[in-house]
Coordinates of C-alpha atoms and ligand atoms in Angstrom, one line a residue:
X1312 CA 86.9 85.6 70.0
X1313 CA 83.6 87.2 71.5
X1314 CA 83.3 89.5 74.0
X1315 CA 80.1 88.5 76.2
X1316 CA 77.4 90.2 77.1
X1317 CA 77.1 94.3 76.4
X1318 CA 76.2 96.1 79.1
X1319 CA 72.8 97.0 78.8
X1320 CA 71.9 98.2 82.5
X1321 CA 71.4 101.4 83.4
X1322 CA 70.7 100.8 87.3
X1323 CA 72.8 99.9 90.1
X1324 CA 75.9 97.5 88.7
X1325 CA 76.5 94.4 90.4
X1326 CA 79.4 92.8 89.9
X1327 CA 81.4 89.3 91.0
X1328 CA 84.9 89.8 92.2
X1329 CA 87.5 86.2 91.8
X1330 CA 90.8 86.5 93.4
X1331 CA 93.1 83.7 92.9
X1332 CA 96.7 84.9 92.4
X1333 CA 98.5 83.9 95.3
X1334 CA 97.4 81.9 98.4
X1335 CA 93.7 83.6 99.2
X1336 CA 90.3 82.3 97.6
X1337 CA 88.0 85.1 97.4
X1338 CA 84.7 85.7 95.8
X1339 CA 83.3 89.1 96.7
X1340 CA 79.8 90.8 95.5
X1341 CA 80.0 94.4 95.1
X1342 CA 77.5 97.3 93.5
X1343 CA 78.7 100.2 91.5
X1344 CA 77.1 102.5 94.6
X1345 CA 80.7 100.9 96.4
X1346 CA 78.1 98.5 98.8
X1347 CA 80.4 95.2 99.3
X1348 CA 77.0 92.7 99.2
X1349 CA 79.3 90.0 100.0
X1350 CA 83.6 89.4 100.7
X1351 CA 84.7 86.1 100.8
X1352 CA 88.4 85.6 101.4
X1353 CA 89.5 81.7 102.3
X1354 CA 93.0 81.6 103.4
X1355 CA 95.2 78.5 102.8
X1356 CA 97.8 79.1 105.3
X1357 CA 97.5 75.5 106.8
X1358 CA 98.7 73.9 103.6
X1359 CA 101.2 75.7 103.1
X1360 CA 102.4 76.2 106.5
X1361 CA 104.3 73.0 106.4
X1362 CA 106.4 74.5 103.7
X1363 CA 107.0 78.3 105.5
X1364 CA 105.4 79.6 102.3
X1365 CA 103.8 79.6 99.4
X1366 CA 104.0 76.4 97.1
X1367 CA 102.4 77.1 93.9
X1368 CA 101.0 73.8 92.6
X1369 CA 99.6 73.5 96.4
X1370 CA 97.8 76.7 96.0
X1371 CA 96.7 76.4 92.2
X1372 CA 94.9 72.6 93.8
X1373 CA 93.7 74.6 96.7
X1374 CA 91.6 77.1 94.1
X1375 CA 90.1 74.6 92.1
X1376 CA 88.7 72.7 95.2
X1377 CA 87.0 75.7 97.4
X1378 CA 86.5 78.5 94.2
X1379 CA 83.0 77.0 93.0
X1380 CA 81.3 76.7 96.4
X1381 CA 82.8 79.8 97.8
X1382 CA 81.1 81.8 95.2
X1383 CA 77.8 80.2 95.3
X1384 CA 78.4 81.4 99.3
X1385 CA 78.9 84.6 97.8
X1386 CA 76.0 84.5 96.1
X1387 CA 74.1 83.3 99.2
X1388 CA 75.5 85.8 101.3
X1389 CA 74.5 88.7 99.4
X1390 CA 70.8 86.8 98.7
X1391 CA 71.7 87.0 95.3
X1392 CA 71.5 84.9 91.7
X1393 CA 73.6 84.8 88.8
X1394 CA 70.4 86.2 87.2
X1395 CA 71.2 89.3 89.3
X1396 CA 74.6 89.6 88.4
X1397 CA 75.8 92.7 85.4
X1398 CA 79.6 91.3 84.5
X1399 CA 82.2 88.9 86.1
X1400 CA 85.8 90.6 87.0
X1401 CA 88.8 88.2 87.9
X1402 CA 92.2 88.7 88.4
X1403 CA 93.9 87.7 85.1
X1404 CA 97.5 88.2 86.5
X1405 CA 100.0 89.2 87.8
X1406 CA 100.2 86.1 90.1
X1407 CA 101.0 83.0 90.7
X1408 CA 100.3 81.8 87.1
X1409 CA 98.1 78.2 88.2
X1410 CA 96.0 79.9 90.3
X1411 CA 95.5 82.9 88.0
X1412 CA 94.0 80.6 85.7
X1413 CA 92.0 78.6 88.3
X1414 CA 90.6 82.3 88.9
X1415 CA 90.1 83.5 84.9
X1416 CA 88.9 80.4 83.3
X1417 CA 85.8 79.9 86.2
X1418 CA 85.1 84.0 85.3
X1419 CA 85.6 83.5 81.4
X1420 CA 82.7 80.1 82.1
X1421 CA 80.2 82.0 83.9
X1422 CA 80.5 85.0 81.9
X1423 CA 80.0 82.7 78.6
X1424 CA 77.2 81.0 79.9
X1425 CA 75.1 83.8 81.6
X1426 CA 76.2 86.0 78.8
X1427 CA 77.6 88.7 80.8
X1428 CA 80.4 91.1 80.7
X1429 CA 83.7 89.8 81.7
X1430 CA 86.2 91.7 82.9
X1431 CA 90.4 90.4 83.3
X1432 CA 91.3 92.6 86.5
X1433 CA 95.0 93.5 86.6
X1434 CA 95.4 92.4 90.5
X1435 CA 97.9 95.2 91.1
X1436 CA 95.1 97.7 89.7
X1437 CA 92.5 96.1 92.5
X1438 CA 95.1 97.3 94.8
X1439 CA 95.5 100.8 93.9
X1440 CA 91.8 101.4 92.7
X1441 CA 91.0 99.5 96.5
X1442 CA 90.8 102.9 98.3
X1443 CA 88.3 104.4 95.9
X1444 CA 85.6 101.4 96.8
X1445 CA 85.9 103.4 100.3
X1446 CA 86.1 107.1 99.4
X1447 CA 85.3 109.6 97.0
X1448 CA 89.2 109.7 96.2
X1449 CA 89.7 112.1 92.8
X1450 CA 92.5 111.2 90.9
X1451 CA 95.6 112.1 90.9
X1452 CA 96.8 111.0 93.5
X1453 CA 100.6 109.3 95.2
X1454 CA 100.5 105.3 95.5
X1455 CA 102.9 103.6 97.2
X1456 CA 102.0 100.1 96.9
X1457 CA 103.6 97.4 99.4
X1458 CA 102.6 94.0 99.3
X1459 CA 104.3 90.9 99.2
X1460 CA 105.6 90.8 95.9
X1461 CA 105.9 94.5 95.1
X1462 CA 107.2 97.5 96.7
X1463 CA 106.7 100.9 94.2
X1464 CA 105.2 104.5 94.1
X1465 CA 103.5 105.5 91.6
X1466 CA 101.0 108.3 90.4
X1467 CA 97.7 107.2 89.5
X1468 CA 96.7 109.6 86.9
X1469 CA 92.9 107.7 86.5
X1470 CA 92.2 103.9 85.5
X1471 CA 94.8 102.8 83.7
X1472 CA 97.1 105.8 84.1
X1473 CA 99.8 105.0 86.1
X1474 CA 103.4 106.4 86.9
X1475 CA 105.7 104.7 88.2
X1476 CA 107.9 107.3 90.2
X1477 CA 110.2 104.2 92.0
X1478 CA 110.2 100.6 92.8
X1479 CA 111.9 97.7 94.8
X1480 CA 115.9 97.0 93.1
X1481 CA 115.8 93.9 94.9
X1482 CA 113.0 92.4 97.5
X1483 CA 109.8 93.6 98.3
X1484 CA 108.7 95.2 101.4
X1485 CA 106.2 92.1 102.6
X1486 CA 108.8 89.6 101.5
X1487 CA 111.1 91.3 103.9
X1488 CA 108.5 90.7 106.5
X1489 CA 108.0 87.5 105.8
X1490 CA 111.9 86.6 105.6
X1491 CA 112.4 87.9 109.0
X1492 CA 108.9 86.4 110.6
X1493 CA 111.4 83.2 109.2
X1494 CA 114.4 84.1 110.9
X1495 CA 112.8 85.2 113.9
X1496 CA 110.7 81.6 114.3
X1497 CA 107.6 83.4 113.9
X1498 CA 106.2 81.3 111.1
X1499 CA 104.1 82.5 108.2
X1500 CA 102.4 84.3 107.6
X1501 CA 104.8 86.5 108.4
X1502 CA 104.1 90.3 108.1
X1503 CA 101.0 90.0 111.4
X1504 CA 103.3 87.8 113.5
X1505 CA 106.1 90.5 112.9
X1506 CA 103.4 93.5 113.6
X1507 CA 102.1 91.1 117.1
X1508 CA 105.7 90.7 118.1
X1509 CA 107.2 94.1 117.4
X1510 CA 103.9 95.5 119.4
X1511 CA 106.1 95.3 122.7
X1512 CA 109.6 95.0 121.7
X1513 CA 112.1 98.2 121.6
X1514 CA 112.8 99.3 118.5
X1515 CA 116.0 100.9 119.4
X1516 CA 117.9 97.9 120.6
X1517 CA 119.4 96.3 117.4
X1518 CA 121.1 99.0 114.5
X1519 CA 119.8 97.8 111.0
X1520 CA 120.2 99.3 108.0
X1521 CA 118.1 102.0 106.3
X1522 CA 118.8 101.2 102.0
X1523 CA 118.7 103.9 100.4
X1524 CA 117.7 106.7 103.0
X1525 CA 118.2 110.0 101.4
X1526 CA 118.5 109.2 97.9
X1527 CA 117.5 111.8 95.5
X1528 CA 115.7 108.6 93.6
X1529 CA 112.4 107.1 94.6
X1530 CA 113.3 103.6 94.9
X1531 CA 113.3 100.7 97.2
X1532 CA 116.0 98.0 98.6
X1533 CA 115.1 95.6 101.3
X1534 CA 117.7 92.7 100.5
X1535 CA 120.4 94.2 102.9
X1536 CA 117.9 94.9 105.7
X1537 CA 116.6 91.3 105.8
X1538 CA 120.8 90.1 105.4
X1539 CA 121.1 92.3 108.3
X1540 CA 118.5 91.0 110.4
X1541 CA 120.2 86.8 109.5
X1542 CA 123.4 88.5 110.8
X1543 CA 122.1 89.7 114.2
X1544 CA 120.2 86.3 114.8
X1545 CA 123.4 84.3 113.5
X1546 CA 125.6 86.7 116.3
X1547 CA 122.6 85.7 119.3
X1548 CA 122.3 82.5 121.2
X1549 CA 119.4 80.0 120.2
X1550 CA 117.1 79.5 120.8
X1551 CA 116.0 83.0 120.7
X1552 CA 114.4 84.7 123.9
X1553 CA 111.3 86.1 123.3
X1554 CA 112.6 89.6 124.6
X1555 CA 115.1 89.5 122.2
X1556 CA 112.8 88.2 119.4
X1557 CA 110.3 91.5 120.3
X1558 CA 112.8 93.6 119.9
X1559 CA 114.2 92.6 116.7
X1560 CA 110.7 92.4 115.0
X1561 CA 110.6 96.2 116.3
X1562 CA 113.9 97.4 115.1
X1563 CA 113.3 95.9 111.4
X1564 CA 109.8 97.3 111.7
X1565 CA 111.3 100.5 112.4
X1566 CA 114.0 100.5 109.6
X1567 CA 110.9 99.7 107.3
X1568 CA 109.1 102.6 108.2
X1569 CA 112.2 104.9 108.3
X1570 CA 112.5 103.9 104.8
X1571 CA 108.6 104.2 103.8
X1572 CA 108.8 107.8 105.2
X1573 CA 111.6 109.0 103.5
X1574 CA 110.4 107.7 100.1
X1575 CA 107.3 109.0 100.7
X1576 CA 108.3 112.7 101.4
X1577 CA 110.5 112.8 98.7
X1578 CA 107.5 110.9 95.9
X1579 CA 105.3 113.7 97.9
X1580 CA 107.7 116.7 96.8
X1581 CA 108.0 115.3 92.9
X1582 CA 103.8 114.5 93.2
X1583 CA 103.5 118.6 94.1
X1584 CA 106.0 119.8 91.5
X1585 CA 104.2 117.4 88.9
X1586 CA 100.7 118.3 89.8
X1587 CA 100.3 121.3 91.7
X1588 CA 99.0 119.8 94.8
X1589 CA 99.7 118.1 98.1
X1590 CA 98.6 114.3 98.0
X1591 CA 96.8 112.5 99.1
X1592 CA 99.4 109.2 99.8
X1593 CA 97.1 106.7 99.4
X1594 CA 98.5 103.1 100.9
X1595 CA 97.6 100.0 99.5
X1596 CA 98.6 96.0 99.4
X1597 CA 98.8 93.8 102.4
X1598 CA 102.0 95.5 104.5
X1599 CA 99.2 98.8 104.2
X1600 CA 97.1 96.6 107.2
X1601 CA 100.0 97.1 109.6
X1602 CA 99.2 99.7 112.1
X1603 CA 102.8 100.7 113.0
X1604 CA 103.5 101.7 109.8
X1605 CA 100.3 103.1 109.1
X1606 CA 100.7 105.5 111.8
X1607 CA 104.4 107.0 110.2
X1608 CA 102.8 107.5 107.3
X1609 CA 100.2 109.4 108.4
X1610 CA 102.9 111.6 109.9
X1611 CA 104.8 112.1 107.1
X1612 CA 101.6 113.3 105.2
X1613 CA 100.6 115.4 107.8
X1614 CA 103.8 117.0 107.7
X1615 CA 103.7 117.2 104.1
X1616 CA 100.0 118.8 104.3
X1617 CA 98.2 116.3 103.0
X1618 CA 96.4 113.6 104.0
X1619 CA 96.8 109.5 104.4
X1620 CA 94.2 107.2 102.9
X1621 CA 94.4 103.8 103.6
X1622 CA 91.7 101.1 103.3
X1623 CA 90.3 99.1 106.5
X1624 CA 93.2 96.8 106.5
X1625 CA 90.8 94.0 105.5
X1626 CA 90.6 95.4 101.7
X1627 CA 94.4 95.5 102.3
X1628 CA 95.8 92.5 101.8
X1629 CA 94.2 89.9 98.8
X1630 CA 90.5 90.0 98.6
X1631 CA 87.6 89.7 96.2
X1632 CA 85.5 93.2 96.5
X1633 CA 88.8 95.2 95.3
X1634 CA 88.7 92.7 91.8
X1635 CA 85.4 93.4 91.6
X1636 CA 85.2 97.4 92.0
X1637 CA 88.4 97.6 89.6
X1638 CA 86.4 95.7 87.0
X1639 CA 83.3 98.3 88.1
X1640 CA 85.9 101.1 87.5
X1641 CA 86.4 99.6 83.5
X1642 CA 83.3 98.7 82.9
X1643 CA 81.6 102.2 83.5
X1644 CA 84.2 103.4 80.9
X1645 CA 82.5 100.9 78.5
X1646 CA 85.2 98.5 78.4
X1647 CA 85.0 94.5 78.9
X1648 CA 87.7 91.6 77.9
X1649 CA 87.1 89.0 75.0
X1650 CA 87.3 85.5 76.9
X1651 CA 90.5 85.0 75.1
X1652 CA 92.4 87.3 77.1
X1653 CA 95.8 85.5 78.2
X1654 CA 96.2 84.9 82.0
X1655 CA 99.8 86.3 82.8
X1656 CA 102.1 85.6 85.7
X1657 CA 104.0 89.4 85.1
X1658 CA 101.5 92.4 84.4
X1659 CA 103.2 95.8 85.7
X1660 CA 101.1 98.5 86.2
X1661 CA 102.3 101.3 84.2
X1662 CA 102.2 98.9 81.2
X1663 CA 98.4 99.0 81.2
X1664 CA 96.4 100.7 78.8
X1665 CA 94.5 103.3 79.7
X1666 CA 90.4 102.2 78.7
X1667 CA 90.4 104.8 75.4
X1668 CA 93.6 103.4 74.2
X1669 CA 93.4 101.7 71.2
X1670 CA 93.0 97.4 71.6
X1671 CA 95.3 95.6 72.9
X1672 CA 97.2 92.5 71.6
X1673 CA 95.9 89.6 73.9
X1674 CA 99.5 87.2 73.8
X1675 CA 101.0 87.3 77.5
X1676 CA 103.2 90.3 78.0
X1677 CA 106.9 90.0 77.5
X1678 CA 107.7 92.7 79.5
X1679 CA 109.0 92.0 83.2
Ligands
KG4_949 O1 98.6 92.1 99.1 P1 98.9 90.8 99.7 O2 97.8 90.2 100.5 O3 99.3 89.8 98.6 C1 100.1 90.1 97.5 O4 99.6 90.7 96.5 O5 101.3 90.0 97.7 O6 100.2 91.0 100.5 C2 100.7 90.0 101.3 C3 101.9 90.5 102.0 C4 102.7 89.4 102.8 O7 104.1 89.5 102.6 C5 102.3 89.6 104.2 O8 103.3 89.2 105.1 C6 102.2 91.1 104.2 O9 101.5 91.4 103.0 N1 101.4 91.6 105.4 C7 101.8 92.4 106.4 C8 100.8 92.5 107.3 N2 99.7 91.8 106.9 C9 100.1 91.2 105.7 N3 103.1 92.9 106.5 C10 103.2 93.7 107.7 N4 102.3 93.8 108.6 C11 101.1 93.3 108.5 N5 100.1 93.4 109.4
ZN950 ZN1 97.9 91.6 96.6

């Protein structure tokens, strides 16, 4: 199958960012300079609000009816034409696996018929590249990754290079926030409504769990904190008061962060015996937009001696610009995907290749 359009400009890039893994639309317009032209992110938490989360064929519908128009507002927005664009980047997986190919198949089209570049983003890579579309960020440098369907630290060693240090055994960190946003009545989305309610609760009135607190090994368990948190609301009289409610969103908040920190010191220790150097943690995914936990991380790099980088919490969670600038990252390296690259629900990270390895197999992935 053909690969598109070589890249023949030796200007300023522009390139179109589609994100359509899980329950966000987003179209985004962004240069190689890191100047976002345009970042389009259409939530469809009203359809699937009804539900208390995400329902996958709902979603995938949901793509195909707003993707089109959102990125001819895209376009608009940045006063731009698909003349003006240098390659197409969309999330090709991991996601849900209907709206992944809502996402790849309208890249793949434009690419094809504008002859341009196309580039099948690895959503997890937007994530950890995210930080770089902000700062001058020189690899290596600690990732610890927290959104709502993954929960792992890694090293990212340049594009492609990753290291996975420890991961989730069980849930991940914003499922855990969204269970107990559940349990609590708070709705979904869950992870803000949990940040808004713990804002004045007290964090010391309810004894949860900390999983996995002082382990030698870097990884993650959140199933027993959110079993915890069903126990206390089963043990309290309903409906719950909305005292009682703050303070139980601030005591889970504050066994999450216990649990980030202590991860995060010891990933921090292994980082500086692997590399020779302190940092910097860099936090991304959509639990990285809460402030709380923001804030104990920042501690525990400053009392590791290093510092916290964490983008605006709007290029946290799912959105178009961080597709986009990961597909920038690849295509400066020279590298661009044949339009019959597989969409795949599972894509971990430190299976990728690295851009100089040798071509990879384009069948979906059988690892987990
Ligand atoms: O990165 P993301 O937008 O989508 C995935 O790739 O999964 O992350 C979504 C997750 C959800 O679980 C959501 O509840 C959580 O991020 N989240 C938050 C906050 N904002 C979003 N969790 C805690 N505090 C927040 N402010
Ligand atoms: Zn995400």
């Amino acid at each position: 199958m053909k690969t598109p359009g070589t890249l023949t400009v030796p200007g300023t890039l522009t390139v179109l960012g589609i994100e359509t893994s899980c329950d966000e639309t987003a179209a985004a317009i962004v240069t190689d300079k890191g100047e976002i032209r345009a970042d389009l992110v259409l939530s469809q938490f009203e359809a699937h609000r009804p539900f208390g989360g995400v329902v996958p064929e709902i979603a995938a519908r949901s793509h195909l009816d707003h993707l089109d128009r959102l990125i001819e507002e895209a376009l608009a927005t940045a006063g731009l034409d698909f003349a003006d664009l240098d390659a197409i980047a969309a999330t090709a997986g991991p996601g849900l696996i209907g709206g992944v190919f809502v996402g790849a198949m309208t890249g793949k089209a434009i690419a094809l018929a504008r002859d341009l570049p196309f580039l099948a983003v690895n959503h997890l890579e937007g994530h950890a590249l995210s930080i770089r579309l902000c700062e001058a960020v020189a690899f290596p440098y600690l990732l610890l990754l927290v959104s709502g369907g993954h929960c792992q630290l890694l090293a990212v060693e340049g594009i492609g290079r990753y290291r996975r240090f420890g991961g989730t055994i069980d849930d991940a960190v914003g499922e855990a926030f969204d269970k107990t946003a559940k349990l609590l009545g708070l709705g979904y989305p869950g992870g803000p409504a949990v940040e808004r309610a713990a804002a004045d609760g007290d964090p010391g009135r309810f004894a949860l769990p900390r999983p996995m607190l002082g382990r030698p090994q870097l990884d993650f368990s959140f199933s027993g904190l959110k079993t915890a948190v069903r126990h206390t609301v089963q043990k309290l009289e309903t409906p719950l008061a909305p005292r009682t409610v703050a303070d139980l969103a601030a005591s889970f908040q504050a066994a999450v962060g216990d649990v980030l920190a202590d991860r995060c010191r010891g990933a921090l220790a292994r980082f500086e015996e692997e590399f020779g150097k302190r940092g910097p943690l860099v936090v991304a995914g959509g639990v990285a937009a809460n402030g709380y936990l923001r804030e104990r991380l920042q501690a525990t790099a400053g009392t590791a001696g290093c510092a916290l980088l964490a983008p605006p919490p709007r290029l946290c969670t799912d959105n178009a610009a961080m597709i986009a600038w990961a597909g920038i990252e690849r295509l400066r390296l020279g590298q661009a995907d044949p339009l019959d690259f597989a969409p795949r629900p599972r894509w971990p990270l430190d299976q990728m290749p690295p851009p100089d390895a040798p071509a990879v197999p384009h069948e979906e992935s059988s690892q987990p």
